[in-house]
Coordinates of C-alpha atoms and ligand atoms in Angstrom, one line a residue:
X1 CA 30.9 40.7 19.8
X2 CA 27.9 38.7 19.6
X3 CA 24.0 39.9 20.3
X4 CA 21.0 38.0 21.3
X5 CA 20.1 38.6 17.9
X6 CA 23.2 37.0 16.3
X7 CA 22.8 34.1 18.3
X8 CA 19.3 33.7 17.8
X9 CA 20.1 33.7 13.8
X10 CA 22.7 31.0 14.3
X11 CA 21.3 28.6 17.1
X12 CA 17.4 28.4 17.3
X13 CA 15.6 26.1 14.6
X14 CA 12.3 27.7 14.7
X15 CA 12.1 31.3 13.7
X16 CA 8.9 31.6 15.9
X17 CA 11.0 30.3 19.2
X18 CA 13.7 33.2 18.5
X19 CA 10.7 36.1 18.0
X20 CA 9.0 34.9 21.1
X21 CA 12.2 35.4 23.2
X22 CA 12.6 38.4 21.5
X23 CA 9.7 39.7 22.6
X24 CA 10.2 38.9 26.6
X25 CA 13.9 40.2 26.6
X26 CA 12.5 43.8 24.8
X27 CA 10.1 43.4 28.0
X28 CA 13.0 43.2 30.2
X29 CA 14.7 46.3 28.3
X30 CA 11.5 48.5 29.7
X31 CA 11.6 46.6 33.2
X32 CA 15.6 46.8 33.9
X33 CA 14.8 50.7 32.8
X34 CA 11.7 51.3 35.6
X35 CA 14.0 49.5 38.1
X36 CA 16.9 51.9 37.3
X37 CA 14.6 54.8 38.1
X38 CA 13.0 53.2 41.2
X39 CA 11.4 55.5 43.4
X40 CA 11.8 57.9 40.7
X41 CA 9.1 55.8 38.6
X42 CA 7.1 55.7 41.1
X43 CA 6.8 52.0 40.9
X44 CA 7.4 51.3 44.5
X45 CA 5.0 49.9 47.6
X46 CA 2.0 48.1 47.1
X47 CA -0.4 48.0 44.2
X48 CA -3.4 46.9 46.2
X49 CA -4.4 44.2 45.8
X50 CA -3.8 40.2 46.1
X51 CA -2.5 37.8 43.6
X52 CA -3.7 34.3 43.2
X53 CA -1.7 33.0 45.6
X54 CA -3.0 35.0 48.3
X55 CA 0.0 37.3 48.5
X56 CA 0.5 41.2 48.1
X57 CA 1.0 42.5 44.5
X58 CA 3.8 45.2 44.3
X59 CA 3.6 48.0 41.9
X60 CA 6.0 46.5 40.1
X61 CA 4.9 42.7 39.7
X62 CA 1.7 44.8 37.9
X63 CA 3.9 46.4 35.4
X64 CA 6.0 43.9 34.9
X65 CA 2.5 41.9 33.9
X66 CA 1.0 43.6 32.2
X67 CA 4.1 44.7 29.9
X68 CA 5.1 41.0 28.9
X69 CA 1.0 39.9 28.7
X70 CA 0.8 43.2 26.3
X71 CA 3.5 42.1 24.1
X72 CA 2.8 38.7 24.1
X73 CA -0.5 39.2 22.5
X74 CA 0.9 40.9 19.9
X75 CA 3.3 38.0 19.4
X76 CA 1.7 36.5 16.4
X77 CA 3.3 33.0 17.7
X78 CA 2.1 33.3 21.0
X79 CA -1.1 30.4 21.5
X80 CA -1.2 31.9 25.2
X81 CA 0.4 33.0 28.4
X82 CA 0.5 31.8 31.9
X83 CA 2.1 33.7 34.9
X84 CA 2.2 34.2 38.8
X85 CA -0.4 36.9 38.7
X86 CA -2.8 35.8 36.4
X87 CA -5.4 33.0 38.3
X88 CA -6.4 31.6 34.8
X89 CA -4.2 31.3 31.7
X90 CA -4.7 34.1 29.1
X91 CA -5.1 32.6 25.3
X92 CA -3.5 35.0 23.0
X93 CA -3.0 34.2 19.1
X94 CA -5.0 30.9 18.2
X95 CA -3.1 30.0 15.5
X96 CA 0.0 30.1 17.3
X97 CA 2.9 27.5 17.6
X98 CA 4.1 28.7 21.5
X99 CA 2.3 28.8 25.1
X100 CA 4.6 31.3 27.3
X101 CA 5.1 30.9 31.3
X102 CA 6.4 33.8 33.3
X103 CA 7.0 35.0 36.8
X104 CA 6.9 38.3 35.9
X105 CA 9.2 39.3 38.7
X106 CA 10.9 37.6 40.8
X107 CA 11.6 37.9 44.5
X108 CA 9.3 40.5 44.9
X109 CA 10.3 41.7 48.2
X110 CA 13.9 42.8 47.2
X111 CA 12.3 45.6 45.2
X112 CA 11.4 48.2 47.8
X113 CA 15.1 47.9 49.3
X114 CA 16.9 48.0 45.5
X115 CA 17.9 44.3 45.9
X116 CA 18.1 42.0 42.7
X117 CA 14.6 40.7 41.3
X118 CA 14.0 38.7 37.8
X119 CA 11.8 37.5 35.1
X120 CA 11.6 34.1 35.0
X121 CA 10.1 32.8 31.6
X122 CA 9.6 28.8 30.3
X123 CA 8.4 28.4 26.6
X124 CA 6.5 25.0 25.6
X125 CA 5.1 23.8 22.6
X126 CA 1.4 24.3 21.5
X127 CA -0.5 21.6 19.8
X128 CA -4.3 22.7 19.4
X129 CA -3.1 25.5 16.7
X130 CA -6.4 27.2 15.1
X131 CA -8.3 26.9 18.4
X132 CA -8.1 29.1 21.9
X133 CA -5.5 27.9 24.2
X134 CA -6.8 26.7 27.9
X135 CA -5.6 26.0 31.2
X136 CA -5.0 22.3 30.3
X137 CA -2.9 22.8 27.4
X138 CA 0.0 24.4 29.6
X139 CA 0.1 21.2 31.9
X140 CA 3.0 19.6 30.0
X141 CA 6.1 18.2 31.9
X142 CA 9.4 20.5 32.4
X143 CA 11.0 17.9 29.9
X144 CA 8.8 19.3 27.1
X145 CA 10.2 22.8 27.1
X146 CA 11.1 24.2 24.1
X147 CA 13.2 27.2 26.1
X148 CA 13.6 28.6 29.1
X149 CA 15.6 31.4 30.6
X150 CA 15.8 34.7 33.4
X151 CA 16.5 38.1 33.1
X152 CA 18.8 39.2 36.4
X153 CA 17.8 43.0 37.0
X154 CA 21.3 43.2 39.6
X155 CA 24.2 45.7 39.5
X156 CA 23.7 45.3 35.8
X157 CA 21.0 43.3 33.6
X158 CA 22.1 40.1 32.5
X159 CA 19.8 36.9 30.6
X160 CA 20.2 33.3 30.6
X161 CA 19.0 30.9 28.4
X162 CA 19.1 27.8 26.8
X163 CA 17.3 27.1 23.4
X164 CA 19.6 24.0 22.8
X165 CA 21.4 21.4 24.8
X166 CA 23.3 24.6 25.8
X167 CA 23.4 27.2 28.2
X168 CA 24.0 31.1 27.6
X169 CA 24.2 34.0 29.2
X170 CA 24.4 38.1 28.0
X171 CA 24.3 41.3 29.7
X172 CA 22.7 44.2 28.6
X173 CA 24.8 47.2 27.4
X174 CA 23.2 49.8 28.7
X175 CA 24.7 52.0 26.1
X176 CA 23.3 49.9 22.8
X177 CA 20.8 48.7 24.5
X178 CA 21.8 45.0 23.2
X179 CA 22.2 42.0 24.9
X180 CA 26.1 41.0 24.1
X181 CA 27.3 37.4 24.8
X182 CA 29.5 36.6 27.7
X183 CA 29.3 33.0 28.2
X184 CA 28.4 30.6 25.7
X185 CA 28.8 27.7 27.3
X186 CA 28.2 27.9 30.8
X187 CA 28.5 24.7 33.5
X188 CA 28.2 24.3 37.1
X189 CA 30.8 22.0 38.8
X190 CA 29.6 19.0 40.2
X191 CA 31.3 20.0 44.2
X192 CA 30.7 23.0 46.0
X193 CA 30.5 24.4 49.5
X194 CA 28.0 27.1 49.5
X195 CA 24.0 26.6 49.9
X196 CA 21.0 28.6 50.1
X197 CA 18.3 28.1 52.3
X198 CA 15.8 30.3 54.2
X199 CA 17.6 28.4 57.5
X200 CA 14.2 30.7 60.0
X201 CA 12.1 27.7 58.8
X202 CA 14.1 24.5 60.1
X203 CA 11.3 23.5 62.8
X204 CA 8.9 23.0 59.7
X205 CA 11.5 20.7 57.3
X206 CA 11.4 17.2 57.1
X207 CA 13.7 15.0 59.6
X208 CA 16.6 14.2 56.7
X209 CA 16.9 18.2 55.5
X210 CA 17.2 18.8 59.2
X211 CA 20.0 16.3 59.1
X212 CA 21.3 17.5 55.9
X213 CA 21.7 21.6 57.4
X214 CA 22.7 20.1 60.6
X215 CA 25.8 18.2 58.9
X216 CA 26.5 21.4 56.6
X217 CA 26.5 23.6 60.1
X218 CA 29.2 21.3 61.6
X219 CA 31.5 21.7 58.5
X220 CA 34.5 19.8 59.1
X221 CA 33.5 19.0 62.8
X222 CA 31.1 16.7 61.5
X223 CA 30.4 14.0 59.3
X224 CA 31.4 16.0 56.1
X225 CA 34.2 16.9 57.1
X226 CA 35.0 20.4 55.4
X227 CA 33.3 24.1 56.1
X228 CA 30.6 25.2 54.1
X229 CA 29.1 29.2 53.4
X230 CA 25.3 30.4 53.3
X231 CA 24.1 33.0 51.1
X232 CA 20.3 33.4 50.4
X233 CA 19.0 36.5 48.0
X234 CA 15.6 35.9 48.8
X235 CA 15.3 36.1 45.4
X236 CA 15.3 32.6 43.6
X237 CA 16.6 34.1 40.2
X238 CA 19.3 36.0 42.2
X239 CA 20.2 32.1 43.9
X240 CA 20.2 30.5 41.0
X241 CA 22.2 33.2 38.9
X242 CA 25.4 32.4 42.0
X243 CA 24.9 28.9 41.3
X244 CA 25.5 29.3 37.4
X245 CA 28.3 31.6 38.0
X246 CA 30.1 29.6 40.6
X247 CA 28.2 26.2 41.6
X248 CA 26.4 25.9 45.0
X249 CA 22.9 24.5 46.4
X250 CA 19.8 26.1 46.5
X251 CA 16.9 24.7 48.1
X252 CA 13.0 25.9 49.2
X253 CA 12.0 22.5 50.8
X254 CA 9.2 20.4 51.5
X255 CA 7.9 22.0 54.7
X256 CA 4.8 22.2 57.5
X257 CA 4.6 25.6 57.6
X258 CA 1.5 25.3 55.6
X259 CA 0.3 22.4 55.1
X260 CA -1.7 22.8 52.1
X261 CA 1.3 23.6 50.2
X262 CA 3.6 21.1 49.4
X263 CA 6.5 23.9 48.6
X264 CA 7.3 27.6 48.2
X265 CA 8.2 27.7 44.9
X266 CA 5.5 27.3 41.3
X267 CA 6.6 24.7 39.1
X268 CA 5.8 26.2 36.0
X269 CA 7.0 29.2 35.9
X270 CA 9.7 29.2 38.7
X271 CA 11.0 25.4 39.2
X272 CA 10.6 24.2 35.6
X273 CA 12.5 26.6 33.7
X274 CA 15.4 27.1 36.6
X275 CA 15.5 22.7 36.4
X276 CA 16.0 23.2 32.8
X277 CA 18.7 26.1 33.0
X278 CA 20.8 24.4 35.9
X279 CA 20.3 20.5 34.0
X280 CA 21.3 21.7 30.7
X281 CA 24.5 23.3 32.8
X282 CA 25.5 20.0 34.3
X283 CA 23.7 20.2 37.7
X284 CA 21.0 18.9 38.9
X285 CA 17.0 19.4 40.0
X286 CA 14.6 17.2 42.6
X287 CA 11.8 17.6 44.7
X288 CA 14.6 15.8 47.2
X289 CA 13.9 12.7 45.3
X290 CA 12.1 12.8 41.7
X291 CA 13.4 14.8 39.2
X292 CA 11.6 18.3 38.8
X293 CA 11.3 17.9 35.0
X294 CA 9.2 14.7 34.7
X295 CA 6.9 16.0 37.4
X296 CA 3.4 15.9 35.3
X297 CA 1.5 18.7 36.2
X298 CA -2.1 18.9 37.6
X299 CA -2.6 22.7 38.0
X300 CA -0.6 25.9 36.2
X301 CA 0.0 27.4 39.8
X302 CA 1.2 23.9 41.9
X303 CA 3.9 24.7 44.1
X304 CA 6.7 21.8 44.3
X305 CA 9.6 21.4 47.2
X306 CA 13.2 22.7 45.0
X307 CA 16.5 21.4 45.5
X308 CA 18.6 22.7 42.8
X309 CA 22.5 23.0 42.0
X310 CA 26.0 21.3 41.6
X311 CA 24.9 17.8 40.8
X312 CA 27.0 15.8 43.8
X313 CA 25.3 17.9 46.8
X314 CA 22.1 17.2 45.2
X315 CA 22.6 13.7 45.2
X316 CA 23.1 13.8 48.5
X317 CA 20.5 15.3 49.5
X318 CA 18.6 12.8 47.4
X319 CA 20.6 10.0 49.3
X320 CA 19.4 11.6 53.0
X321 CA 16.2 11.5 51.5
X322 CA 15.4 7.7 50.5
X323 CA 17.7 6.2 53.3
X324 CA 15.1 7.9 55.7
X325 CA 11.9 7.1 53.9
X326 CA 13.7 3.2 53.9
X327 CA 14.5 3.6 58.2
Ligands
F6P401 O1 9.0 33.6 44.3 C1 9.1 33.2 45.6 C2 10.4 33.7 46.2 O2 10.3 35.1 46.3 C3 11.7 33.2 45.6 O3 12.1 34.1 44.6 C4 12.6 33.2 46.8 O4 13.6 32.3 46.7 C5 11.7 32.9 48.0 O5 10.4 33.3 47.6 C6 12.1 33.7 49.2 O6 11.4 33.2 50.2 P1 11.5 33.7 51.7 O7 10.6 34.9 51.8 O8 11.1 32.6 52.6 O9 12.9 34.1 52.0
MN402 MN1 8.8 34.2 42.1

C-alpha cells in the first residue's frame, strides 16, 4: 500500500516540491475534518463579507484560507501565495524556490446543503529568490507549472495530482489519516457521451455552443447521431473529478451574461491547474479555441471561458468554434 509520502520519496525531483504539497494536503486533513462535522463546526452560512470578485464569502471559504495561507507561511519553500479570496498576492518566505495558487474551496455553494466542494492548488516556479514575491511574479503561463492537483471533500476525501508527466490519485483513510494510492496512472478516453454545463445560461452563449448543446440535445435524432447524459455538480472540482474517473465534457463558456467577464471560471487557480490534471490524463483544455495552458496571464484573478475533457468532444467543440468565426 503506497502513501503520498511514499510516492513523494520516489517521484518528485525537488525535495521542496514534495514539502510544499505536503503542506496543502495536511491543510486538506483539517478541512475534510470541519466538513465531516458541518453544522456541528459551526462553519456553515455566511462569513460577512465579500471577496474580490464581488461574491459572498462562506464560513468555510474563510477557514479554508486562512488554514493553507497559515501553513504556507511557515513553508520555508513557499516565495508566496495567491488564492480566490485574497485581492493581492501574499509574499511569504523570500528566499523561497515555490509561488503557491489556491481556490481554497471550491464550489462554494454545495457546502450549506453537504454537496461535494474542493481545494484546488497550482504550484509554479519562483525566480526572484532573496527578494519579496509580487503580483507579477505569479503571472506565468499554465505550461510553466511545476504541480498541480485537488483535494475532493465527497463521500470520502480523495487528491489528484500530477508532479510528473503523470497523473495520480489517493484517498484519505480516515482511519490512518494517510493518503493511500489508488490510481497511479489515471487517463481519460478520448469518446464520451456525458457533459457538463450550467444549460439556465444558453441565451447568453455564443452562436456555435448553442449549436454544439443543441446537437448534444438531439442525441441520435440529430447530426450526432447517438444519446448523450448531463450531469453538472456545480462544483468544478466535483466535474472534473467524473471526468478523471470516467471521461466526459465540462464546460463554463464564453458568455454575455456579464460582459465584463470573459468567463466564470479564474485561470490561475481554477482553469490552469484542472488544464494541467485533465492534459497530463490524455484529454484536453481550450478557451473553445486556444489552449488554456499557453494563455499568458495579465492579472492573478482573470477569469477565462473552460472547455475541458475527453480530447475528441473537445476538438469538436474547437471545430464548431473556428468554422463559425470563418462563416
Ligand atoms: O468556482 C466557481 C464555481 O463554483 C465552479 O466550481 C462551478 O463549476 C461553477 O462556479 C458553478 O457555477 P453555477 O453557479 O453557474 O452553477
Ligand atoms: Mn472555485
Amino acid at each position: 500500500m503506497s502513501t503520498l509520502a511514499n510516492y513523494l520519496d520516489a517521484h518528485a525531483k525537488d525535495p521542496a516540491l514534495s514539502n510544499v504539497i505536503t503542506t496543502v494536503t495536511e491543510v486538506g486533513k483539517t478541512i475534510s475534518g470541519l466538513l465531516k462535522k458541518g453544522a456541528l463546526a459551526d462553519i456553515l452560512g455566511e462569513a460577512g463579507n465579500q471577496n474580490v470578485q464581488g461574491e459572498e464569502q462562506k464560513k468555510l471559504d474563510v477557514l479554508a484560507n486562512d488554514l493553507l495561507l497559515d501553513a504556507l507561511a511557515k513553508n520555508t519553500h513557499c516565495a508566496g501565495v495567491a488564492s480566490e479570496e485574497l485581492d493581492d498576492a501574499t509574499p511569504a518566505n523570500a528566499d523561497g524556490s515555490l509561488l503557491v495558487l489556491f481556490d481554497p474551496l471550491d464550489g462554494s455553494s454545495n457546502i450549506d446543503i453537504n454537496m461535494a466542494v474542493g481545494t484546488i492548488f497550482s504550484i509554479l516556479p519562483y525566480e526572484r529568490q532573496g527578494q519579496n514575491s509580487e503580483n507579477s511574479d505569479f503571472l506565468q503561463a499554465g505550461n510553466q507549472q511545476l504541480a498541480a492537483g485537488y483535494l475532493l471533500y465527497g463521500t470520502s476525501t480523495v487528491l489528484a495530482l500530477t508532479i510528473d508527466d503523470n497523473v495520480v490519485m489517493f484517498s484519505l483513510d480516515p482511519d490512518s489519516g494517510d493518503y493511500i494510492l489508488i490510481n497511479d496512472h489515471v487517463q481519460i478516453a478520448a469518446d464520451t457521451s456525458e457533459y457538463a454545463i450550467n444549460a439556465s445560461n444558453y441565451r447568453y452563449w455564443l452562436a456555435p455552443m448553442q449549436q454544439y448543446i443543441d446537437e448534444l440535445i438531439a442525441g441520435k435524432t440529430g447530426v450526432r447521431g447517438r444519446d448523450f447524459n448531463t450531469r453538472w455538480v456545480a462544483a468544478m472540482v466535483g466535474d472534473v473529478h467524473r471526468i478523471l474517473c470516467r471521461g466526459g465534457l465540462f464546460t463554463y463558456p464564453f458568455d454575455t451574461k456579464y460582459p465584463n467577464k470573459a468567463g466564470k471560471l479564474r485561470l490561475m487557480y481554477e482553469a490552469n491547474p484542472m488544464s494541467l490534471l485533465i492534459e497530463r490524463a490524455g484529454g484536453a483544455a481550450t478557451d473553445a479555441i486556444n489552449r488554456i495552458l499557453d494563455i499568458e496571464p495579465t492579472d492573478i484573478h482573470q477569469r477565462v471561458p473552460v472547455v475541458l475533457g475527453s480530447k475528441n468532444e473537445v476538438n469538436y467543440v474547437k471545430d464548431l468554434h473556428v468554422q463559425h468565426a470563418h462563416s
